[in-house]
XYZ file of C-alpha atoms in Angstrom:
427
model
C 69.480 75.405 120.971
C 71.890 78.037 122.243
C 73.492 80.070 119.424
C 77.200 79.429 118.903
C 78.171 83.047 119.532
C 76.606 82.901 123.044
C 78.337 79.763 124.161
C 81.255 79.987 126.495
C 84.375 80.433 124.358
C 86.748 77.537 124.230
C 90.080 77.176 122.525
C 89.794 74.996 119.423
C 92.419 72.261 119.227
C 93.551 73.616 115.846
C 94.492 76.919 117.474
C 96.650 75.124 120.016
C 98.528 72.638 117.856
C 98.020 74.338 114.485
C 100.223 77.414 115.002
C 102.980 75.358 116.662
C 103.084 72.899 113.762
C 102.674 75.772 111.316
C 105.680 77.581 112.771
C 107.668 74.326 112.758
C 106.676 73.801 109.117
C 107.710 77.345 108.151
C 110.919 76.909 110.169
C 111.914 73.742 108.338
C 111.146 75.378 104.993
C 113.034 78.535 105.896
C 116.026 76.476 107.009
C 116.462 75.383 103.413
C 115.913 78.932 102.127
C 118.429 80.225 104.649
C 120.983 77.607 103.682
C 120.746 78.328 99.959
C 120.889 82.046 100.730
C 124.074 81.554 102.754
C 125.558 79.454 99.955
C 124.738 82.238 97.467
C 126.144 84.949 99.761
C 129.393 83.100 100.318
C 130.027 81.906 96.743
C 128.789 84.876 94.672
C 130.095 88.440 94.607
C 127.600 91.151 95.584
C 126.360 91.932 92.019
C 125.856 88.185 91.315
C 124.145 87.812 94.705
C 121.835 90.635 93.623
C 121.027 88.721 90.439
C 120.312 85.601 92.519
C 118.064 87.683 94.765
C 116.119 88.968 91.746
C 115.724 85.394 90.419
C 114.526 84.117 93.807
C 112.063 87.004 94.156
C 110.605 86.196 90.729
C 110.108 82.551 91.708
C 108.461 83.574 94.982
C 106.132 86.036 93.249
C 105.156 83.385 90.688
C 104.499 80.793 93.379
C 102.484 83.330 95.314
C 100.219 84.014 92.350
C 99.513 80.275 92.114
C 98.892 80.222 95.864
C 96.264 82.952 95.492
C 94.505 81.269 92.587
C 94.519 77.698 93.915
C 95.816 77.272 97.485
C 93.943 80.155 99.120
C 90.742 79.577 97.163
C 90.879 76.018 98.494
C 91.459 77.115 102.115
C 88.949 79.947 102.166
C 86.322 78.136 100.130
C 86.545 74.585 101.432
C 88.299 74.487 104.857
C 84.905 74.359 106.566
C 83.413 71.694 104.194
C 82.609 68.151 105.223
C 85.575 65.744 104.844
C 84.381 64.136 101.592
C 83.809 67.320 99.544
C 86.953 68.843 101.080
C 89.130 65.943 99.896
C 87.637 66.173 96.422
C 88.284 69.919 96.286
C 91.872 69.330 97.435
C 92.475 66.790 94.669
C 91.054 69.130 92.018
C 93.060 72.133 93.312
C 96.356 70.233 93.058
C 95.642 69.056 89.494
C 94.488 72.495 88.441
C 97.587 74.235 89.853
C 99.975 71.847 88.101
C 98.000 72.139 84.848
C 98.284 75.939 84.796
C 101.945 75.880 85.836
C 102.842 73.741 82.829
C 100.691 75.751 80.413
C 101.697 79.202 81.588
C 105.335 78.507 82.485
C 106.786 79.981 79.297
C 104.963 83.270 79.785
C 106.198 83.538 83.370
C 109.740 82.733 82.226
C 109.693 85.438 79.557
C 108.593 88.061 82.072
C 111.251 86.848 84.509
C 114.024 87.036 81.919
C 113.119 90.637 81.076
C 113.090 91.648 84.742
C 116.467 90.047 85.457
C 117.972 91.724 82.402
C 116.613 95.097 83.562
C 118.171 94.690 86.978
C 121.463 92.928 86.170
C 122.040 94.039 82.547
C 123.301 90.538 81.787
C 121.644 88.793 78.834
C 123.120 85.350 79.611
C 121.942 85.400 83.233
C 118.504 86.601 82.162
C 118.082 83.777 79.632
C 119.314 81.125 82.070
C 116.900 82.324 84.766
C 114.042 82.226 82.243
C 114.789 78.619 81.291
C 115.079 77.583 84.940
C 111.733 79.211 85.773
C 110.015 77.025 83.168
C 111.511 73.938 84.826
C 110.894 74.735 88.457
C 107.453 76.444 88.412
C 105.497 73.135 88.222
C 107.488 71.775 91.198
C 107.034 74.944 93.266
C 103.302 75.299 92.487
C 102.529 71.661 93.276
C 104.534 71.647 96.500
C 102.861 74.820 97.697
C 99.285 73.785 96.996
C 99.825 70.374 98.645
C 101.103 72.212 101.695
C 97.874 74.217 101.760
C 95.857 71.022 101.280
C 97.366 69.726 104.526
C 96.117 72.773 106.432
C 92.738 72.770 104.688
C 92.041 69.187 105.738
C 93.275 69.827 109.284
C 96.552 67.862 109.031
C 99.405 70.350 109.612
C 101.772 67.468 110.284
C 101.472 66.513 106.615
C 102.535 70.068 105.676
C 105.562 69.631 107.936
C 106.439 66.353 106.201
C 106.170 68.118 102.838
C 108.521 70.930 103.852
C 110.931 68.574 105.614
C 111.331 66.443 102.486
C 112.026 69.511 100.359
C 114.526 70.903 102.872
C 116.345 67.572 103.234
C 116.671 67.221 99.467
C 117.861 70.838 99.154
C 120.422 70.498 101.938
C 121.714 67.296 100.379
C 122.096 69.058 97.049
C 123.927 71.984 98.665
C 126.370 69.605 100.385
C 127.053 67.808 97.102
C 127.493 71.150 95.339
C 129.883 72.378 98.027
C 131.996 69.218 97.951
C 132.214 69.252 94.150
C 133.464 72.864 94.117
C 131.529 73.496 90.899
C 130.391 77.153 90.598
C 126.610 77.074 90.275
C 125.862 80.719 89.595
C 122.453 82.379 90.240
C 120.529 80.186 87.765
C 122.100 76.962 89.037
C 121.193 77.758 92.640
C 117.638 78.625 91.548
C 117.399 75.266 89.722
C 118.581 73.393 92.825
C 116.223 75.287 95.125
C 113.143 75.026 92.931
C 113.804 71.556 91.525
C 114.040 69.920 94.944
C 110.543 71.254 95.693
C 109.396 68.281 93.619
C 110.594 66.007 96.405
C 108.434 67.944 98.870
C 105.468 67.671 96.517
C 105.866 63.883 96.409
C 106.014 63.689 100.196
C 102.995 66.010 100.501
C 100.995 63.876 98.067
C 101.738 60.716 100.065
C 101.157 62.351 103.501
C 97.772 63.818 102.554
C 96.668 60.964 100.293
C 96.105 63.435 97.474
C 96.970 62.191 93.979
C 98.775 64.568 91.607
C 97.130 64.441 88.192
C 97.408 67.598 86.093
C 94.179 68.878 84.596
C 91.075 70.873 85.295
C 92.831 74.220 85.624
C 90.309 76.139 83.552
C 87.374 74.481 85.342
C 88.766 75.312 88.814
C 89.288 78.951 87.874
C 85.757 79.149 86.425
C 84.179 77.618 89.524
C 86.155 79.913 91.828
C 86.244 82.915 89.513
C 85.154 85.467 92.100
C 87.436 84.466 94.944
C 90.358 83.568 92.671
C 90.184 86.916 90.898
C 89.970 88.855 94.177
C 92.728 86.837 95.840
C 95.049 86.989 92.800
C 94.478 90.719 92.475
C 95.071 91.225 96.173
C 98.225 89.100 96.022
C 99.533 90.907 92.936
C 98.976 94.225 94.689
C 100.592 92.841 97.851
C 103.685 91.743 95.999
C 103.868 95.055 94.167
C 104.431 96.553 97.604
C 106.734 93.766 98.869
C 108.786 91.400 96.674
C 108.212 93.409 93.505
C 109.346 96.527 95.365
C 112.636 94.730 95.968
C 112.834 94.083 92.217
C 112.181 97.778 91.566
C 115.084 98.626 93.855
C 117.299 96.517 91.605
C 116.041 98.298 88.493
C 116.475 101.791 89.981
C 119.586 101.382 92.140
C 121.148 98.237 90.659
C 121.120 94.546 91.520
C 123.728 95.195 94.221
C 121.188 97.278 96.213
C 118.705 94.382 96.103
C 121.491 92.071 97.196
C 122.248 94.260 100.220
C 118.583 94.221 101.284
C 118.377 90.435 100.983
C 121.723 90.026 102.799
C 120.514 92.205 105.673
C 117.396 90.012 106.008
C 119.300 86.708 106.292
C 119.977 86.952 110.083
C 116.349 88.028 110.566
C 115.008 84.818 108.975
C 113.289 83.661 112.236
C 110.806 86.549 111.901
C 109.875 85.389 108.404
C 109.504 81.852 109.761
C 107.179 83.039 112.507
C 105.033 85.126 110.149
C 104.733 82.462 107.470
C 103.937 79.788 110.045
C 101.196 81.838 111.668
C 99.591 82.783 108.360
C 99.605 79.203 107.093
C 98.239 77.643 110.269
C 95.918 80.306 111.677
C 94.031 81.342 108.543
C 92.126 78.022 108.148
C 91.384 78.010 111.871
C 89.966 81.568 111.688
C 87.793 80.589 108.710
C 86.383 77.715 110.750
C 85.742 80.023 113.700
C 83.800 82.423 111.516
C 81.788 79.470 110.133
C 80.975 78.441 113.714
C 79.567 81.914 114.379
C 82.290 83.106 116.749
C 82.238 86.793 117.600
C 84.087 89.226 115.337
C 85.780 90.968 118.264
C 87.134 87.661 119.598
C 88.764 86.836 116.250
C 90.124 90.362 115.846
C 91.714 90.279 119.334
C 93.487 87.034 118.447
C 94.849 88.574 115.228
C 96.112 91.654 117.095
C 97.714 89.499 119.779
C 99.580 87.353 117.263
C 100.599 90.324 115.129
C 101.907 92.472 117.952
C 103.758 89.519 119.454
C 105.416 88.719 116.133
C 106.341 92.379 115.642
C 107.964 92.501 119.064
C 110.011 89.407 118.198
C 111.271 91.174 115.050
C 112.452 94.230 116.993
C 114.161 92.184 119.689
C 115.904 90.029 117.104
C 117.082 93.141 115.265
C 118.693 94.456 118.433
C 120.346 91.074 119.059
C 121.781 90.964 115.538
C 123.214 94.473 115.892
C 124.909 93.507 119.155
C 126.722 90.506 117.620
C 130.296 91.180 116.461
C 130.525 91.906 112.733
C 133.157 89.189 112.273
C 130.845 86.512 113.689
C 127.992 87.245 111.304
C 130.398 87.634 108.378
C 131.501 84.033 108.918
C 127.932 82.959 108.042
C 126.717 85.420 105.418
C 129.974 86.493 103.774
C 132.066 89.599 103.288
C 129.170 91.817 102.297
C 127.828 91.857 105.854
C 129.585 95.080 107.067
C 127.665 97.040 104.416
C 124.381 95.178 104.960
C 124.547 95.487 108.769
C 123.583 99.173 108.688
C 120.200 98.168 107.216
C 119.256 95.805 110.067
C 117.332 98.336 112.242
C 115.188 99.408 109.299
C 114.708 95.814 108.095
C 113.709 94.549 111.540
C 111.116 97.352 111.714
C 109.948 96.446 108.207
C 109.591 92.726 109.040
C 107.858 93.512 112.353
C 105.308 95.736 110.646
C 104.915 93.070 107.953
C 104.109 90.440 110.590
C 101.449 92.688 112.159
C 99.954 93.577 108.763
C 99.907 89.862 107.757
C 97.976 88.830 110.879
C 95.454 91.647 110.443
C 95.197 90.731 106.770
C 94.244 87.103 107.408
C 91.717 88.371 109.957
C 90.063 90.451 107.225
C 90.178 87.491 104.813
C 88.442 85.255 107.336
C 85.690 87.890 107.624
C 85.211 87.762 103.853
C 86.655 91.249 103.292
C 89.070 90.351 100.470
C 87.360 92.815 98.141
C 87.820 95.570 100.749
C 91.526 94.744 100.860
C 91.778 94.875 97.086
C 90.138 98.289 96.953
C 92.434 99.571 99.691
C 95.504 98.253 97.955
C 94.597 100.020 94.745
C 95.209 103.214 96.732
C 98.130 101.913 98.786
C 100.227 100.429 95.986
C 100.884 103.688 94.059
C 101.959 105.300 97.339
C 104.331 102.416 98.007
C 105.772 102.447 94.491
C 106.448 106.183 94.591
C 108.072 105.893 98.034
C 110.284 102.951 97.009
C 111.416 104.514 93.738
C 112.220 107.808 95.433
C 113.912 106.063 98.345
C 116.040 103.848 96.102
C 116.942 106.739 93.780
C 117.879 109.134 96.583
C 119.283 106.718 99.191
C 119.972 103.367 97.552
C 119.291 100.340 99.721
C 118.865 102.420 102.897
C 116.365 104.743 101.303
C 114.416 101.782 99.940
C 114.291 100.107 103.371
C 112.965 103.324 104.889
C 110.316 103.600 102.202
C 109.218 99.987 102.631
C 108.757 100.469 106.390
C 106.768 103.669 105.844
C 104.482 101.894 103.341
C 103.749 99.134 105.871
C 102.771 101.720 108.472
C 100.115 102.912 106.010
C 98.954 99.355 105.285
C 98.686 98.446 108.976
C 96.616 101.540 109.749
C 94.220 100.774 106.874
C 93.788 97.139 107.945
C 93.110 98.254 111.522
C 90.456 100.695 110.263
C 88.778 98.014 108.138
C 88.604 95.666 111.113
C 87.181 98.362 113.371
C 84.738 99.656 110.754
C 83.678 96.578 108.735
C 82.411 97.147 105.239
C 81.454 95.059 102.212
C 80.858 91.386 102.925
C 81.876 91.347 106.573
C 79.427 89.458 108.812
């Protein structure tokens, strides 16, 4: 029998429809995120918008840790399994994620309250955000892992249904909130955003046929101890140089600086959509290609192509946003736009480099080089933290944006070197 790596390459169906549905899925999800961001920008003053940004970042970091421990261990460990074992693993991953979200929610909330207080210096806001995190973390974790289940079992349309249900519920809530003219505040908007994720989780459960029964969290983490530990460590280090860096900006330069960075990113949301969609859809497909024995160079070329293309989109969009009249964009994102607009060139470069680094990162993961990434990040994270703290201290939001872009240049170069000179567990 001819070895798989010597057969004539063909394009797998998942790599044709998968990314398109993945981008559509991320687009629908980001539509809701964009809408709630616009609501926050238009109804909150800049310091309160900064508090909202800190609260949202905390929820995203928490969800990401659950994704690393449950969603990504499912995708990387079981995407290439036979259908029966894969469905069983999906069911257990969902139950385990919900179990840990309920059990560890109070600890996450306490950490979140301290961080919000450090950035906003507002005890009431910090306590409210902590309470809301306890309530929404189970919804967010379950929705996210069910979305990953859809990709792991090769049904990206189910992920789209999941995200669409969440977004529809969120948009409905925003309309009701707008018509009632009741001030929600940062914690109220976080509750609406995270609570409606439960609707997406319900839709995802139905669409994938995966029951949601909490339990087995400790067993899942024991069975996947190696990969979960590496992925969670990698994610924690990743967020230290991304979302957590934004939180550091708030601590060093004030919540208003974080608000300006988030406000400047709102018109660049399509880049985030593109990156998230590619990562969600392409990673399982790359894992399957590695399992089939496809050549390393073929997979690396695909990652470079997707990453460079996404980066180019970010730069072009940044130019387009800068060309638009200030008054037009202010109608959408509020009166803080004239100050945030100056950050767009740096933020478009930052998001473009982030897209490239993300595509190279999933390439390394598919090769089994998560441990190599973790070791590299142990060196990269201190550099990033020093750059961000210095940038925020010396130049506020602009200095922080410059530092974040510089840190991603370092990350991209290291990922490229690891791909070109494989180490560790690479095939």
